[in-house]
Coordinates of C-alpha atoms in Angstrom, one line a residue:
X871 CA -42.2 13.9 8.9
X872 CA -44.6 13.6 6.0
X873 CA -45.3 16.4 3.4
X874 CA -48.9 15.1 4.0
X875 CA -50.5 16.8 7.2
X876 CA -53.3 15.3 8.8
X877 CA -55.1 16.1 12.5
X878 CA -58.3 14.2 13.2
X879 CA -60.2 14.0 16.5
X880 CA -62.2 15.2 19.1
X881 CA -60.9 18.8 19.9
X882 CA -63.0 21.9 20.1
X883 CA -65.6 22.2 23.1
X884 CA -66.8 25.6 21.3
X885 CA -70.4 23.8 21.0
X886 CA -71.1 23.2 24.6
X887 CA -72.8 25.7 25.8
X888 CA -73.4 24.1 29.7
X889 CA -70.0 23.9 30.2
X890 CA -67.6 24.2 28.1
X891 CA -66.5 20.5 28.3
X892 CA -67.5 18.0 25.8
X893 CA -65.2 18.1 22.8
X894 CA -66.7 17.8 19.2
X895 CA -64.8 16.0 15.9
X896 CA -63.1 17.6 13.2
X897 CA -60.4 17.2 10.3
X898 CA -57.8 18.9 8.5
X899 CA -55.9 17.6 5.9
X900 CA -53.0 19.6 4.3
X901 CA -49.3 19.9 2.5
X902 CA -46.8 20.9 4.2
X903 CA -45.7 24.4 3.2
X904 CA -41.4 24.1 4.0
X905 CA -40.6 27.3 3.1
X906 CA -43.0 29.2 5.3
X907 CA -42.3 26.6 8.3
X908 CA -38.6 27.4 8.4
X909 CA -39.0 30.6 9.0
X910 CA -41.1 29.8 12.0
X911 CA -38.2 28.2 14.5
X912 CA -38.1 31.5 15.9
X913 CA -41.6 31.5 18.1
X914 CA -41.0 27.8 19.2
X915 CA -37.1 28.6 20.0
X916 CA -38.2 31.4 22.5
X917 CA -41.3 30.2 24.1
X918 CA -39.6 29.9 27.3
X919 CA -38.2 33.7 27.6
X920 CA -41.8 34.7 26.7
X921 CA -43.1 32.7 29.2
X922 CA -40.7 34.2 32.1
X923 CA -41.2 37.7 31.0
X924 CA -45.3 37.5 31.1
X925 CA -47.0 40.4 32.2
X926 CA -48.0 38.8 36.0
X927 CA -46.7 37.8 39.2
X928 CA -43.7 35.3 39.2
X929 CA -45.3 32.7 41.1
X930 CA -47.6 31.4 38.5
X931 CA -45.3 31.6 35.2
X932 CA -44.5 27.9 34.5
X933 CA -40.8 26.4 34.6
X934 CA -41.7 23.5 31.7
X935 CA -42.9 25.4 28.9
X936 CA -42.8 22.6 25.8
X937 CA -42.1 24.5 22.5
X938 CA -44.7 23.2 20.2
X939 CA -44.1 22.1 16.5
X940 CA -44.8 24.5 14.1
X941 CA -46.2 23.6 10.8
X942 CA -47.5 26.1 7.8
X943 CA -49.8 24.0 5.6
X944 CA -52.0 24.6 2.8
X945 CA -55.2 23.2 3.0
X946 CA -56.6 20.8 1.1
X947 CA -59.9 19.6 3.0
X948 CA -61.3 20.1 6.3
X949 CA -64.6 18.3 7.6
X950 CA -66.1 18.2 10.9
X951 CA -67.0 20.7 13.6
X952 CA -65.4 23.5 11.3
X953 CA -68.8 25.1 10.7
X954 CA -68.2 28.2 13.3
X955 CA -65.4 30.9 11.7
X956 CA -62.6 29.2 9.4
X957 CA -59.9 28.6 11.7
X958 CA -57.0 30.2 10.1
X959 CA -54.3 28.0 12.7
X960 CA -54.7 25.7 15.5
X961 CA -52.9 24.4 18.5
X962 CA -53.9 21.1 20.0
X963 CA -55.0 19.2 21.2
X964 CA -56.5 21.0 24.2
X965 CA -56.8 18.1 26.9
X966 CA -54.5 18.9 29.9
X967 CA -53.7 15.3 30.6
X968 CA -52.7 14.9 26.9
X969 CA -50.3 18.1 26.5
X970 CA -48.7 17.3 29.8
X971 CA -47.8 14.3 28.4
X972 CA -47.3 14.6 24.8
X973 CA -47.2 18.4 24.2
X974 CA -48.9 20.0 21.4
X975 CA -48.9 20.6 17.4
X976 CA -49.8 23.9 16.3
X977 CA -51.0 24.1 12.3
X978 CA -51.4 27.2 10.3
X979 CA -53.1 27.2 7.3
X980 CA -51.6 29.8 5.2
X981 CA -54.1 29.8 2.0
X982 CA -57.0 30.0 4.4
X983 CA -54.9 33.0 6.1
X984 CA -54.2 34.7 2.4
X985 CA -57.8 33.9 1.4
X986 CA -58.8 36.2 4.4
X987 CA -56.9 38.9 4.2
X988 CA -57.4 39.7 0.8
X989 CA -61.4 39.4 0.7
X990 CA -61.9 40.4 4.5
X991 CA -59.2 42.5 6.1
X992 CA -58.3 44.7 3.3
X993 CA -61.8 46.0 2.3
X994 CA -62.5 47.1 6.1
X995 CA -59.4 48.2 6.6
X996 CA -59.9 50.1 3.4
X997 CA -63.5 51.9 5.5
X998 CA -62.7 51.7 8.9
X999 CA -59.0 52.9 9.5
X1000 CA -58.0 56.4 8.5
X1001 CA -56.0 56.9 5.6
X1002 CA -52.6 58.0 7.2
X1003 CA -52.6 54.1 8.6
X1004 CA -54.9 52.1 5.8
X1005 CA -51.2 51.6 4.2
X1006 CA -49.7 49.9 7.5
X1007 CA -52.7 47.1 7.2
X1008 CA -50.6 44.2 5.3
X1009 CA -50.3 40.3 5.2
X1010 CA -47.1 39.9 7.2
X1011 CA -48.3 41.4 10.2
X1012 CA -51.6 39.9 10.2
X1013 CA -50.1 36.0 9.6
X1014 CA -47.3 36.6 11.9
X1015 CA -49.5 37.7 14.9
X1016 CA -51.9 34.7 13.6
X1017 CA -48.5 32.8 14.3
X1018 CA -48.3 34.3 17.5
X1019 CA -51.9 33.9 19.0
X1020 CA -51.7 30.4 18.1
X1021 CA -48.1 30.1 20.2
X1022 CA -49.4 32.3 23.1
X1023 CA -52.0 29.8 23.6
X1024 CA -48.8 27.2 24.8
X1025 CA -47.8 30.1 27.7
X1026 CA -49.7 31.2 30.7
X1027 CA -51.9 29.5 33.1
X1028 CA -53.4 26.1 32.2
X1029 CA -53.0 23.5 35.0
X1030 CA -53.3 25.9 38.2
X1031 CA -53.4 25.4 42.2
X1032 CA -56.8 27.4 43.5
X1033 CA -56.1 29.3 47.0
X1034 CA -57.2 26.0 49.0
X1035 CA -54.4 24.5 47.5
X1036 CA -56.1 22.4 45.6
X1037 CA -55.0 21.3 41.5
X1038 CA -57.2 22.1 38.7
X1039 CA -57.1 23.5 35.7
X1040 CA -58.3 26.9 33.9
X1041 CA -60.5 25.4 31.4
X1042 CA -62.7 23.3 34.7
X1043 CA -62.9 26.6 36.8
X1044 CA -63.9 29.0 34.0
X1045 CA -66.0 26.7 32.1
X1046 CA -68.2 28.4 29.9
X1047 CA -66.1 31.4 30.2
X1048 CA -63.1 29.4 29.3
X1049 CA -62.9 30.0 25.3
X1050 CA -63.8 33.4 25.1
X1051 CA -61.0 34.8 27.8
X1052 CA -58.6 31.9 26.7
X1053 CA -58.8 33.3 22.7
X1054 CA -58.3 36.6 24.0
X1055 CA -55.5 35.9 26.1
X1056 CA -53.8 34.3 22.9
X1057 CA -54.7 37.7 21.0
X1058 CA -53.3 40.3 23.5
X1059 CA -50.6 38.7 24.9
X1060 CA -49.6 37.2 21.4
X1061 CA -49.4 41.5 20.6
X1062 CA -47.0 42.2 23.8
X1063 CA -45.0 39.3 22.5
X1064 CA -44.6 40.2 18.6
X1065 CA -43.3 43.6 20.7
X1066 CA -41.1 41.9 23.4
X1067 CA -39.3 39.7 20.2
X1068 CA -39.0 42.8 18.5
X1069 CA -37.3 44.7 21.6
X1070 CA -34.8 41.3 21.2
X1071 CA -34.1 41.9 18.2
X1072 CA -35.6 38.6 16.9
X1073 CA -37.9 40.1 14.4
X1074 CA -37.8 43.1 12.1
X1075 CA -38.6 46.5 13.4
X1076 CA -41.0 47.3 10.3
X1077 CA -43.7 45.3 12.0
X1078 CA -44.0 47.3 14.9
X1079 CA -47.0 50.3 14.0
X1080 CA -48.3 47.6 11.3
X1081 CA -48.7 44.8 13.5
X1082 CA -50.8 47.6 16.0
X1083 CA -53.2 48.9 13.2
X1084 CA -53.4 45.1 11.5
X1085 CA -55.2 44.0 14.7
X1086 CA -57.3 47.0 14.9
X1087 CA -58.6 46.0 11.7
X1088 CA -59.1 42.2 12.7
X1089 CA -60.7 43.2 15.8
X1090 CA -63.6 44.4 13.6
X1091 CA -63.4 41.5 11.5
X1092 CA -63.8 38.8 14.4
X1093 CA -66.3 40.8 16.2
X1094 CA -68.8 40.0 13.0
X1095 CA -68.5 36.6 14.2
X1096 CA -70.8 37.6 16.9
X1097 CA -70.7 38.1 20.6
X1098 CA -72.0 34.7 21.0
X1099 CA -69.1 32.8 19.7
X1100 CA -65.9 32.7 21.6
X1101 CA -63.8 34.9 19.6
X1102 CA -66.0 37.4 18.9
X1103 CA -66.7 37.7 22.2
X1104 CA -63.1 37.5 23.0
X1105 CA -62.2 40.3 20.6
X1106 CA -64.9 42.8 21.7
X1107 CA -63.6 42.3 25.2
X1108 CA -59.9 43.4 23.6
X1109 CA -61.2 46.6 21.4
X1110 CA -63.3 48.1 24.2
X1111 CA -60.7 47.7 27.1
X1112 CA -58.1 49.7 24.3
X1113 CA -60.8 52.0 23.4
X1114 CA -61.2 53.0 26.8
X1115 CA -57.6 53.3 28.0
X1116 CA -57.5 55.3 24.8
X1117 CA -55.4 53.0 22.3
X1118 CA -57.7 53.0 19.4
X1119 CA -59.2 56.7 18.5
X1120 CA -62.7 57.2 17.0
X1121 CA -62.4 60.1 14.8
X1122 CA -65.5 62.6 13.5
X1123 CA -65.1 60.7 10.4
X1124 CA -66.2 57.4 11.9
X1125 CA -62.9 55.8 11.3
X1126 CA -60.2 54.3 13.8
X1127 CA -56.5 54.7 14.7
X1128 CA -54.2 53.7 17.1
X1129 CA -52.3 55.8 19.6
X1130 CA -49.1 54.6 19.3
X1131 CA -47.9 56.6 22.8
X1132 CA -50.8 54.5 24.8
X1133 CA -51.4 51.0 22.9
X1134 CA -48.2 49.4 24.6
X1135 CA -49.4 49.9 28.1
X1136 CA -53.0 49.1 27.2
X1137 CA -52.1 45.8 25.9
X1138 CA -49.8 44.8 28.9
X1139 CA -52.6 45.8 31.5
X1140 CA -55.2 43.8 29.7
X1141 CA -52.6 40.8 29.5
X1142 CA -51.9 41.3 33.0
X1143 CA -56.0 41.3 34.0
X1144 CA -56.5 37.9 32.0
X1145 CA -53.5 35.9 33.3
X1146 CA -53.8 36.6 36.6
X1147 CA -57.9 35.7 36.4
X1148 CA -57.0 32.5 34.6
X1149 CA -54.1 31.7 37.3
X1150 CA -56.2 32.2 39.8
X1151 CA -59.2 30.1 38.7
X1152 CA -61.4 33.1 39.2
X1153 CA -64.5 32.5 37.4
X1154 CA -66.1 35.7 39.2
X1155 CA -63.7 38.2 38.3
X1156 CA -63.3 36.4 34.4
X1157 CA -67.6 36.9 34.5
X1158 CA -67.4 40.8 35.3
X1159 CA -64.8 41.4 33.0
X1160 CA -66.6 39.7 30.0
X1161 CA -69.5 41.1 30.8
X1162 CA -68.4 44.8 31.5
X1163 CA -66.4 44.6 27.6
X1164 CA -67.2 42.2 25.6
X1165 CA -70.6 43.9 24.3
X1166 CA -71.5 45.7 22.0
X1167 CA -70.7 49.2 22.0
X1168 CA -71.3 52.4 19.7
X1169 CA -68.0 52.8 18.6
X1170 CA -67.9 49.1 17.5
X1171 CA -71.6 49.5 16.3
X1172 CA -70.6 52.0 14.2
X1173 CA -67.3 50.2 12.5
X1174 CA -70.2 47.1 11.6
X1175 CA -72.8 49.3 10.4
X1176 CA -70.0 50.8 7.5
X1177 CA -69.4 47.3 6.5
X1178 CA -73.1 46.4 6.4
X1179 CA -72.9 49.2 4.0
X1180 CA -70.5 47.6 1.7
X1181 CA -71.4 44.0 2.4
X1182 CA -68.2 43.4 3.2
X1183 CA -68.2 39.1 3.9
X1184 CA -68.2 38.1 7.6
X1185 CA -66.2 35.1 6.5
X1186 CA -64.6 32.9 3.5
X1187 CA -65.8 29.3 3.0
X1188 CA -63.2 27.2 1.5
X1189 CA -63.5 25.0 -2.4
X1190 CA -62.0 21.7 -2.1
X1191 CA -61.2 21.3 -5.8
X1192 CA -58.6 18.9 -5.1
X1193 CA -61.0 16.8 -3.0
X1194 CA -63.8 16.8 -4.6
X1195 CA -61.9 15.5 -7.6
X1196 CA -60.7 12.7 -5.9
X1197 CA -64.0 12.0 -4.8
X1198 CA -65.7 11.8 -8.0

């Protein structure tokens, strides 16, 4: 129960490229933010519901859903394998055998999250989304679905029984597919949870458009990451299935909106496809659907080419005043 945060170990399998298996080191160290915490009991408090309400067949929801703690830090140093994008949350650690037996922790790190918005997500939400939504684009609804992508990672698949009958787990049949489907499972379905809370009543009606266009704009912003790395690829998998099923609108301007009659149904059938591929173990079906959406198409191309424009920055990288003080 310290104010001091620490996590240290071997986590992230984002470097192997063979399979998707061996785990690389990293730290964060941070102080506990109490305020911002508190107000998080709500996610772990109704993992559960979200878990039996998922967007796919019955039979492979999961009856022991363990809420994870929830703690909002601010960051203070982080070493390691942290050289891909700057993680703005994390839930680990992501060994099956571990979180069967001792659950998980999930971190956010809400300077890192602030730091973001403010030099990233505003400026291309200030180019790329049309001026009727630019002023639904704020920080609430961009950390709270942070919040939420990190708790959606807890729900759905993860160990599984293949059609032989035989145990496994998702991450050992996908492999190398694993990360990019798993981050954008956490993305999608953490969006048709922020909506199924709301329809509870649980959180505040306001977010409900703004939380829509906010992730329109962070779809552009992860994307930059490239389609190499997981969520990049992850999140042009996401834009291009909305695009298609008409969610997000190109307009003769070259900038984007969101259709608020379609986005709802969009985001539950691309939930339901990604659930049902990781329950299922199906490493064929997860290959053809990465590879018929997460590329690069023109309407994306043209949302990056307006920010090469503007050199807007593909990502922050963090001072460690504090540290580096102390290490002096």
């Amino acid at each position: 129960d310290s104010k001091l945060d620490v996590t240290i170990g071997p986590y992230e399998t984002y470097e192997d490229a063979l399979f998707g298996y061996k785990a690389t080191f990293e730290a964060f160290i941070g102080v506990r933010d109490d305020k911002a915490t508190a107000q998080l009991k709500l996610f772990g408090d109704n993992l559960r519901i979200l878990e039996q309400n998922l967007p796919m067949d019955s039979m492979y929801k999961s009856e022991d859903v363990i809420a994870a703690p929830i703690r909002v830090i601010q960051l203070l140093y982080n070493a390691g394998d942290v050289k891909g994008p700057q993680t703005v949350a994390f839930n680990l650690p992501n060994d099956e055998r571990i979180v069967n037996d001792r659950g998980t922790s999930m971190v956010m790190l809400k300077n890192v999250s602030e730091a973001k918005f403010k030099h990233i997500l505003q400026p291309i939400s200030d180019v790329c989304i049309t001026k009727e939504q630019q002023e639904l684009v704020d920080f609430e609804s961009f950390f709270t679905h942070t919040i939420c992508h990190e708790c959606c990672h807890g729900i759905g698949p993860h160990t599984i029984t293949l059609p032989n009958g035989q145990k496994s787990t998702v991450r050992l049949e996908l492999q190398e597919l694993h990360s990019a489907l798993e981050e954008a499972k956490a993305d999608i379905v953490g969006l048709w949870a922020l909506r199924f809370l709301i329809c509870q009543d649980l959180l505040s009606k306001s977010l409900l458009k703004s939380m829509y266009i906010s992730f329109l704009a962070g779809c552009f912003r992860s994307v930059r990451f490239g389609l190499q790395e997981a969520h990049g690829k992850g999140q042009a998998l996401q834009f291009n299935w909305l695009y298609d099923k008409g969610a997000f609108i190109l307009h003769p301007d070259e900038t984007f909106s969101v259709d608020f009659s379609r986005v709802e149904g969009a985001v539950e059938s691309l939930s339901r496809e990604i659930l049902t591929i990781q329950a299922k173990g199906d490493k064929e079906a997860a290959y053809l659907l990465l590879q018929k959406y997460g590329k690069m198409t023109q309407p994306l191309k043209i949302a990056l080419q307006k920010l090469e424009k503007i050199q807007v920055p593909v990502d922050i990288v963090p001072i460690f005043p504090f540290a580096n003080k102390i290490l002096e």
